[in-house]
Tab-separated table of C-alpha atoms and ligand atoms in Angstrom:
chain	number	residue	atom	x	y	z
A	200	ARG	CA	0.112	0.018	-0.144
A	201	THR	CA	1.348	3.418	-0.819
A	202	VAL	CA	0.828	6.060	1.802
A	203	TYR	CA	1.054	9.835	2.071
A	204	VAL	CA	3.271	11.659	4.711
A	205	ASN	CA	4.289	15.262	4.534
A	206	GLY	CA	4.744	15.693	0.735
A	207	GLU	CA	5.567	12.492	-0.090
A	208	TYR	CA	3.873	9.013	-1.484
A	209	LEU	CA	5.737	6.274	-0.246
A	210	PRO	CA	5.654	2.485	0.780
A	211	GLU	CA	3.775	2.241	4.268
A	212	ASP	CA	6.693	0.436	5.720
A	213	GLN	CA	8.915	3.680	4.682
A	214	ALA	CA	6.569	6.631	6.195
A	215	LYS	CA	7.768	7.779	9.064
A	216	VAL	CA	6.664	11.024	11.831
A	217	SER	CA	8.830	11.925	14.892
A	218	ILE	CA	8.249	10.212	18.411
A	219	PHE	CA	7.711	13.759	19.578
A	220	ASP	CA	4.955	14.520	17.248
A	221	ARG	CA	2.286	15.959	19.645
A	222	GLY	CA	-0.252	13.534	17.980
A	223	PHE	CA	1.860	10.488	19.487
A	224	LEU	CA	2.695	12.223	22.706
A	225	MET	CA	-0.614	13.921	23.560
A	226	ALA	CA	-3.019	12.987	20.923
A	227	ASP	CA	-3.155	16.538	19.897
A	228	GLY	CA	-4.143	15.782	16.360
A	229	VAL	CA	-7.407	15.846	14.335
A	230	TYR	CA	-8.611	13.395	11.448
A	231	GLU	CA	-11.114	12.662	9.153
A	232	VAL	CA	-12.586	9.701	7.267
A	233	THR	CA	-13.767	9.936	3.609
A	234	SER	CA	-15.541	6.856	1.790
A	235	VAL	CA	-14.714	5.933	-1.676
A	236	LEU	CA	-17.388	4.294	-3.858
A	237	ASP	CA	-16.568	3.151	-7.250
A	238	GLY	CA	-13.150	5.075	-7.293
A	239	LYS	CA	-14.907	8.258	-6.173
A	240	LEU	CA	-15.004	10.467	-3.168
A	241	ILE	CA	-18.322	10.686	-1.196
A	242	ALA	CA	-18.762	14.192	0.350
A	243	PHE	CA	-15.243	15.483	0.394
A	244	ASP	CA	-16.091	19.146	0.722
A	245	GLY	CA	-18.075	18.648	3.946
A	246	HIS	CA	-15.113	16.429	5.602
A	247	ALA	CA	-12.591	19.302	4.266
A	248	GLU	CA	-14.788	21.830	5.775
A	249	ARG	CA	-15.105	19.868	8.968
A	250	LEU	CA	-11.288	19.571	8.717
A	251	THR	CA	-10.537	23.188	8.968
A	252	ARG	CA	-13.114	23.775	11.674
A	253	SER	CA	-11.701	21.190	13.964
A	254	MET	CA	-7.955	22.721	13.056
A	255	ASN	CA	-9.114	26.432	13.652
A	256	GLU	CA	-10.846	25.255	16.835
A	257	LEU	CA	-7.517	23.789	18.287
A	258	ASP	CA	-5.263	26.824	16.867
A	259	MET	CA	-3.525	24.333	14.429
A	260	ARG	CA	-2.049	25.543	11.269
A	261	ALA	CA	-3.499	23.718	7.857
A	262	PRO	CA	-0.708	21.806	6.443
A	263	ALA	CA	-2.261	22.417	2.999
A	264	THR	CA	-5.117	23.764	0.920
A	265	THR	CA	-8.426	22.019	0.463
A	266	GLU	CA	-7.509	21.498	-3.565
A	267	GLU	CA	-3.923	20.254	-2.279
A	268	LEU	CA	-5.796	17.565	-0.031
A	269	LEU	CA	-8.470	16.573	-2.689
A	270	GLU	CA	-5.519	16.100	-5.008
A	271	ILE	CA	-3.567	13.778	-2.556
A	272	HIS	CA	-7.059	11.696	-1.820
A	273	ARG	CA	-7.545	11.349	-5.614
A	274	GLU	CA	-3.575	10.431	-6.172
A	275	LEU	CA	-4.070	7.795	-3.207
A	276	VAL	CA	-7.108	6.220	-4.580
A	277	ARG	CA	-5.225	5.759	-8.154
A	278	LEU	CA	-2.026	4.278	-6.828
A	279	ASN	CA	-3.931	1.882	-4.638
A	280	ASP	CA	-6.690	1.468	-7.051
A	281	ILE	CA	-9.541	1.790	-4.876
A	282	LYS	CA	-12.680	0.925	-5.733
A	283	ASP	CA	-14.827	1.177	-2.648
A	284	GLY	CA	-13.375	1.997	0.713
A	285	LEU	CA	-12.039	4.670	3.035
A	286	ILE	CA	-9.329	7.415	3.185
A	287	TYR	CA	-7.989	8.045	6.497
A	288	LEU	CA	-6.409	11.423	6.896
A	289	GLN	CA	-4.680	13.039	10.016
A	290	VAL	CA	-3.189	16.326	10.952
A	291	THR	CA	-1.098	16.212	14.109
A	292	ARG	CA	0.366	19.557	15.503
A	293	GLY	CA	4.034	18.147	14.695
A	294	SER	CA	6.647	18.634	17.139
A	295	ASP	CA	9.647	20.990	18.051
A	296	GLY	CA	11.895	17.983	19.287
A	297	ASP	CA	10.785	18.098	23.042
A	298	ARG	CA	7.723	17.622	25.265
A	299	ASP	CA	5.767	20.532	26.873
A	300	PHE	CA	2.278	20.862	27.605
A	301	ALA	CA	2.077	24.152	25.947
A	302	PHE	CA	1.801	24.365	22.001
A	303	PRO	CA	5.178	24.741	20.293
A	304	ASP	CA	5.594	28.057	18.249
A	305	PRO	CA	3.273	27.295	15.154
A	306	GLU	CA	6.131	29.554	13.092
A	307	THR	CA	8.794	27.032	13.555
A	308	THR	CA	6.856	23.948	14.112
A	309	ALA	CA	5.270	22.078	11.019
A	310	PRO	CA	1.944	20.146	11.500
A	311	SER	CA	2.283	16.300	10.066
A	312	LEU	CA	-0.201	15.321	7.409
A	313	VAL	CA	-0.679	11.719	7.054
A	314	LEU	CA	-3.212	9.988	4.712
A	315	PHE	CA	-3.663	6.208	3.815
A	316	THR	CA	-6.234	4.274	2.288
A	317	GLN	CA	-8.254	1.070	3.293
A	318	SER	CA	-9.740	-0.984	0.605
A	319	LYS	CA	-13.184	-2.510	1.293
A	320	PRO	CA	-14.737	-4.225	-1.115
A	321	GLY	CA	-18.757	-4.130	-1.177
A	322	LEU	CA	-18.585	-1.332	1.638
A	323	ALA	CA	-22.144	-0.004	0.530
A	324	ASN	CA	-23.354	-3.873	0.602
A	325	ASN	CA	-22.240	-4.095	4.263
A	326	PRO	CA	-24.335	-7.235	5.755
A	327	ALA	CA	-25.043	-4.673	8.740
A	328	ALA	CA	-27.141	-2.855	6.322
A	329	ARG	CA	-29.542	-5.637	5.692
A	330	ASP	CA	-29.458	-7.328	9.252
A	331	GLY	CA	-28.944	-4.138	11.351
A	332	ILE	CA	-26.695	-4.069	14.538
A	333	ARG	CA	-27.555	-4.128	18.060
A	334	VAL	CA	-25.960	-1.636	20.549
A	335	ILE	CA	-25.503	-1.458	24.194
A	336	SER	CA	-25.623	1.859	26.225
A	337	ILE	CA	-22.757	3.178	28.183
A	338	GLU	CA	-22.062	6.278	30.151
A	339	ASP	CA	-20.500	8.910	28.058
A	340	ILE	CA	-17.437	10.342	29.908
A	341	ARG	CA	-15.613	11.704	27.127
A	342	TRP	CA	-14.106	15.335	27.151
A	343	GLY	CA	-16.669	18.344	26.549
A	344	ARG	CA	-15.708	19.194	22.793
A	345	ARG	CA	-16.784	16.382	21.021
A	346	ASP	CA	-17.577	18.520	18.103
A	347	ILE	CA	-13.991	18.545	17.479
A	348	LYS	CA	-12.623	15.204	15.391
A	349	THR	CA	-9.413	14.829	17.793
A	350	VAL	CA	-7.490	11.445	17.382
A	351	GLN	CA	-8.466	11.253	21.186
A	352	LEU	CA	-10.369	8.131	21.004
A	353	LEU	CA	-9.444	5.593	23.634
A	354	TYR	CA	-13.307	6.021	25.316
A	355	PRO	CA	-14.855	5.342	22.136
A	356	SER	CA	-12.216	2.603	21.675
A	357	MET	CA	-13.294	1.259	25.348
A	358	GLY	CA	-17.061	1.487	24.374
A	359	LYS	CA	-16.696	-0.847	21.499
A	360	MET	CA	-14.560	-3.523	23.458
A	361	MET	CA	-17.626	-3.237	26.068
A	362	ALA	CA	-20.127	-4.017	23.287
A	363	LYS	CA	-17.920	-6.803	21.672
A	364	LYS	CA	-18.049	-8.165	25.363
A	365	ALA	CA	-21.479	-8.177	25.712
A	366	GLY	CA	-21.749	-9.829	22.169
A	367	VAL	CA	-23.244	-6.914	20.337
A	368	GLU	CA	-21.734	-4.690	17.183
A	369	ASP	CA	-21.872	-1.213	19.260
A	370	ALA	CA	-22.622	1.329	22.054
A	371	TRP	CA	-24.497	4.133	22.408
A	372	MET	CA	-23.377	6.892	24.777
A	373	VAL	CA	-25.677	8.375	27.563
A	374	GLU	CA	-24.947	11.721	29.407
A	375	GLU	CA	-27.387	13.040	32.094
A	376	GLY	CA	-29.875	10.182	30.766
A	377	PHE	CA	-29.898	11.335	27.122
A	378	VAL	CA	-28.207	9.504	24.206
A	379	THR	CA	-25.299	11.502	22.651
A	380	GLU	CA	-24.243	9.533	19.926
A	381	GLY	CA	-22.578	5.977	18.997
A	382	THR	CA	-18.898	5.474	19.451
A	383	SER	CA	-18.630	6.413	15.663
A	384	ASN	CA	-21.587	7.556	14.564
A	385	ASN	CA	-24.752	9.594	15.091
A	386	ALA	CA	-27.870	7.892	16.720
A	387	TYR	CA	-31.491	8.107	15.536
A	388	ILE	CA	-34.600	6.946	16.389
A	389	VAL	CA	-38.108	6.914	14.569
A	390	LYS	CA	-41.597	7.301	15.933
A	391	ASP	CA	-44.655	7.363	14.089
A	392	GLY	CA	-42.570	8.402	10.852
A	393	LYS	CA	-40.740	11.075	12.689
A	394	ILE	CA	-37.140	11.034	12.825
A	395	VAL	CA	-35.727	12.043	16.136
A	396	THR	CA	-31.777	12.685	16.644
A	397	ARG	CA	-29.930	15.025	19.218
A	398	GLU	CA	-29.097	18.366	17.912
A	399	THR	CA	-25.489	19.496	17.092
A	400	SER	CA	-23.598	21.201	20.261
A	401	ASN	CA	-20.161	20.726	21.556
A	402	ASP	CA	-21.702	17.239	22.878
A	403	ILE	CA	-21.374	15.354	19.680
A	404	LEU	CA	-19.623	15.249	16.548
A	405	HIS	CA	-21.392	17.356	13.673
A	406	GLY	CA	-21.792	14.157	11.199
A	407	ILE	CA	-21.001	15.062	7.384
A	408	THR	CA	-23.415	11.911	7.005
A	409	ARG	CA	-25.803	13.384	9.476
A	410	LYS	CA	-26.204	16.720	7.752
A	411	ALA	CA	-26.746	15.108	4.307
A	412	VAL	CA	-29.177	12.651	5.447
A	413	LEU	CA	-31.320	15.070	7.440
A	414	GLU	CA	-31.225	17.419	4.137
A	415	LEU	CA	-32.384	14.668	2.197
A	416	ALA	CA	-34.969	13.247	4.824
A	417	ARG	CA	-36.780	16.577	4.642
A	418	GLU	CA	-36.557	16.943	0.780
A	419	ALA	CA	-38.119	13.682	0.853
A	420	GLN	CA	-41.070	15.189	3.210
A	421	MET	CA	-39.824	13.170	6.346
A	422	GLN	CA	-40.359	15.098	9.689
A	423	VAL	CA	-37.516	15.676	11.480
A	424	GLU	CA	-37.191	16.615	15.013
A	425	GLU	CA	-33.867	17.600	16.728
A	426	ARG	CA	-33.758	17.193	20.217
A	427	ASN	CA	-32.727	14.668	23.108
A	428	PHE	CA	-34.069	11.171	23.615
A	429	THR	CA	-33.394	8.591	26.023
A	430	ILE	CA	-32.360	4.742	25.978
A	431	GLU	CA	-35.719	3.892	27.168
A	432	GLU	CA	-37.771	5.953	24.390
A	433	ALA	CA	-35.403	4.538	21.844
A	434	GLN	CA	-36.403	1.007	22.887
A	435	GLN	CA	-40.003	1.908	22.244
A	436	ALA	CA	-39.319	3.345	19.002
A	437	ASP	CA	-40.382	2.282	15.688
A	438	GLU	CA	-36.930	2.145	14.378
A	439	ALA	CA	-33.589	3.225	15.230
A	440	PHE	CA	-30.444	3.616	12.919
A	441	VAL	CA	-26.844	5.190	12.987
A	442	THR	CA	-24.917	7.226	10.348
A	443	SER	CA	-21.414	7.740	9.519
A	444	ALA	CA	-19.234	8.088	6.338
A	445	SER	CA	-18.644	4.393	6.414
A	446	ALA	CA	-21.713	2.828	7.835
A	447	PHE	CA	-23.869	5.184	5.605
A	448	VAL	CA	-27.074	4.686	7.006
A	449	THR	CA	-27.360	1.407	9.159
A	450	PRO	CA	-30.398	0.258	11.148
A	451	VAL	CA	-30.119	-0.560	14.750
A	452	VAL	CA	-32.571	-3.581	15.739
A	453	GLU	CA	-31.718	-4.085	19.446
A	454	ILE	CA	-30.357	-1.789	22.288
A	455	ASP	CA	-29.614	-3.129	25.681
A	456	GLY	CA	-31.425	-6.454	24.641
A	457	ALA	CA	-34.797	-4.547	23.977
A	458	LYS	CA	-35.828	-5.574	20.130
A	459	ILE	CA	-36.600	-2.418	18.281
A	460	GLY	CA	-40.033	-2.612	16.267
A	461	SER	CA	-40.078	-6.556	15.163
A	462	GLY	CA	-36.289	-6.804	15.897
A	463	THR	CA	-35.458	-6.268	12.008
A	464	PRO	CA	-34.813	-3.313	10.192
A	465	GLY	CA	-37.868	-0.906	9.148
A	466	LYS	CA	-39.046	0.663	6.164
A	467	LEU	CA	-37.673	4.204	6.510
A	468	ALA	CA	-33.668	3.442	7.711
A	469	PRO	CA	-33.303	1.124	4.529
A	470	ARG	CA	-34.939	3.804	2.391
A	471	LEU	CA	-32.798	6.546	3.706
A	472	ARG	CA	-30.024	4.750	3.284
A	473	GLU	CA	-30.884	4.135	-0.474
A	474	ILE	CA	-31.695	7.854	-0.841
A	475	TYR	CA	-28.550	8.825	0.780
A	476	LEU	CA	-26.307	6.677	-1.269
A	477	GLU	CA	-27.899	7.201	-4.701
A	478	GLU	CA	-27.498	11.279	-3.812
A	479	MET	CA	-23.741	10.850	-2.674
A	480	ARG	CA	-22.958	8.502	-5.693
A	481	LYS	CA	-24.559	11.156	-7.852
A	482	THR	CA	-22.482	13.987	-6.393
A	483	ALA	CA	-19.246	11.824	-5.868
A	484	ILE	CA	-16.156	13.782	-7.024
B	3	PLP	N1	-19.933	10.971	15.770
B	3	PLP	C1	-18.653	10.196	16.171
B	3	PLP	C2	-18.121	10.165	17.541
B	3	PLP	C3	-17.917	9.635	15.020
B	3	PLP	O1	-16.544	9.146	15.393
B	3	PLP	C4	-18.242	9.737	13.619
B	3	PLP	C5	-17.510	9.320	12.398
B	3	PLP	O2	-16.540	8.658	12.767
B	3	PLP	C6	-19.639	10.178	13.442
B	3	PLP	C7	-20.492	10.775	14.291
B	3	PLP	C8	-20.336	10.265	11.928
B	3	PLP	O3	-19.601	11.573	11.458
B	3	PLP	P1	-19.665	11.454	9.706
B	3	PLP	O4	-21.165	11.287	9.195
B	3	PLP	O5	-19.116	12.679	9.228
B	3	PLP	O6	-18.466	10.237	9.741
């Protein structure tokens, strides 16, 4: 696999970043995951925009322009012959060769930019889309700026492990009694035809898929309500689902052992997935 690191395309075993890089020492970095379908990038502009926002919120210098990032994404898709898959992009603050809590001088410290591809044949036909996934609820103990897409992912990783241990696929996190989001996706329920999802704030990641899905749902005359909901309300919903760049729209069929609806994917989430994928394939670049 060919990867990109700070201006160079290299075999993956030759790509190197300093051990003093603050991404490594302090999780001082941000990232994006963009999906590729039929060799084209899905929702690239949205991911580039959010990356800029994440970097700005952390006073991080941009290592490249959006146009350059697009070029790098496309070159990696070409070099690795990716049909369906993901592109991972990470920007870390870099290093001045020492370890200090205070940020190093941005004038003399270059951020590190790393990208690599993950080939996922049949990404859009994942069995989870047909069968749905099961989730458990766990307490959300992450930091208070979840709107910034940082590489500080230890708790979401632990959440996935808790789900695995419980024999299910994922976990929904709960704070002060209300669902925030999934470990790596946004969470939704459907009741009487109405889609309910938490509104955006510092408490959750502003999903690029979330934004597109809600827009498309409204265009399709579906009702959308952005408000908090509890696990109990979710367990009594007609349907539930998650969205992310890699899962698109994926039904949730069980929460903490309680079946949602009949315990199989309903009508709305699969339809929304179809609408979303159709639009994304149309606008892919
Ligand atoms: N919420 C969290 C915590 C995530 O990690 C992700 C994606 O990785 C999402 C939501 C979904 O965001 P997007 O649709 O932009 O992939």
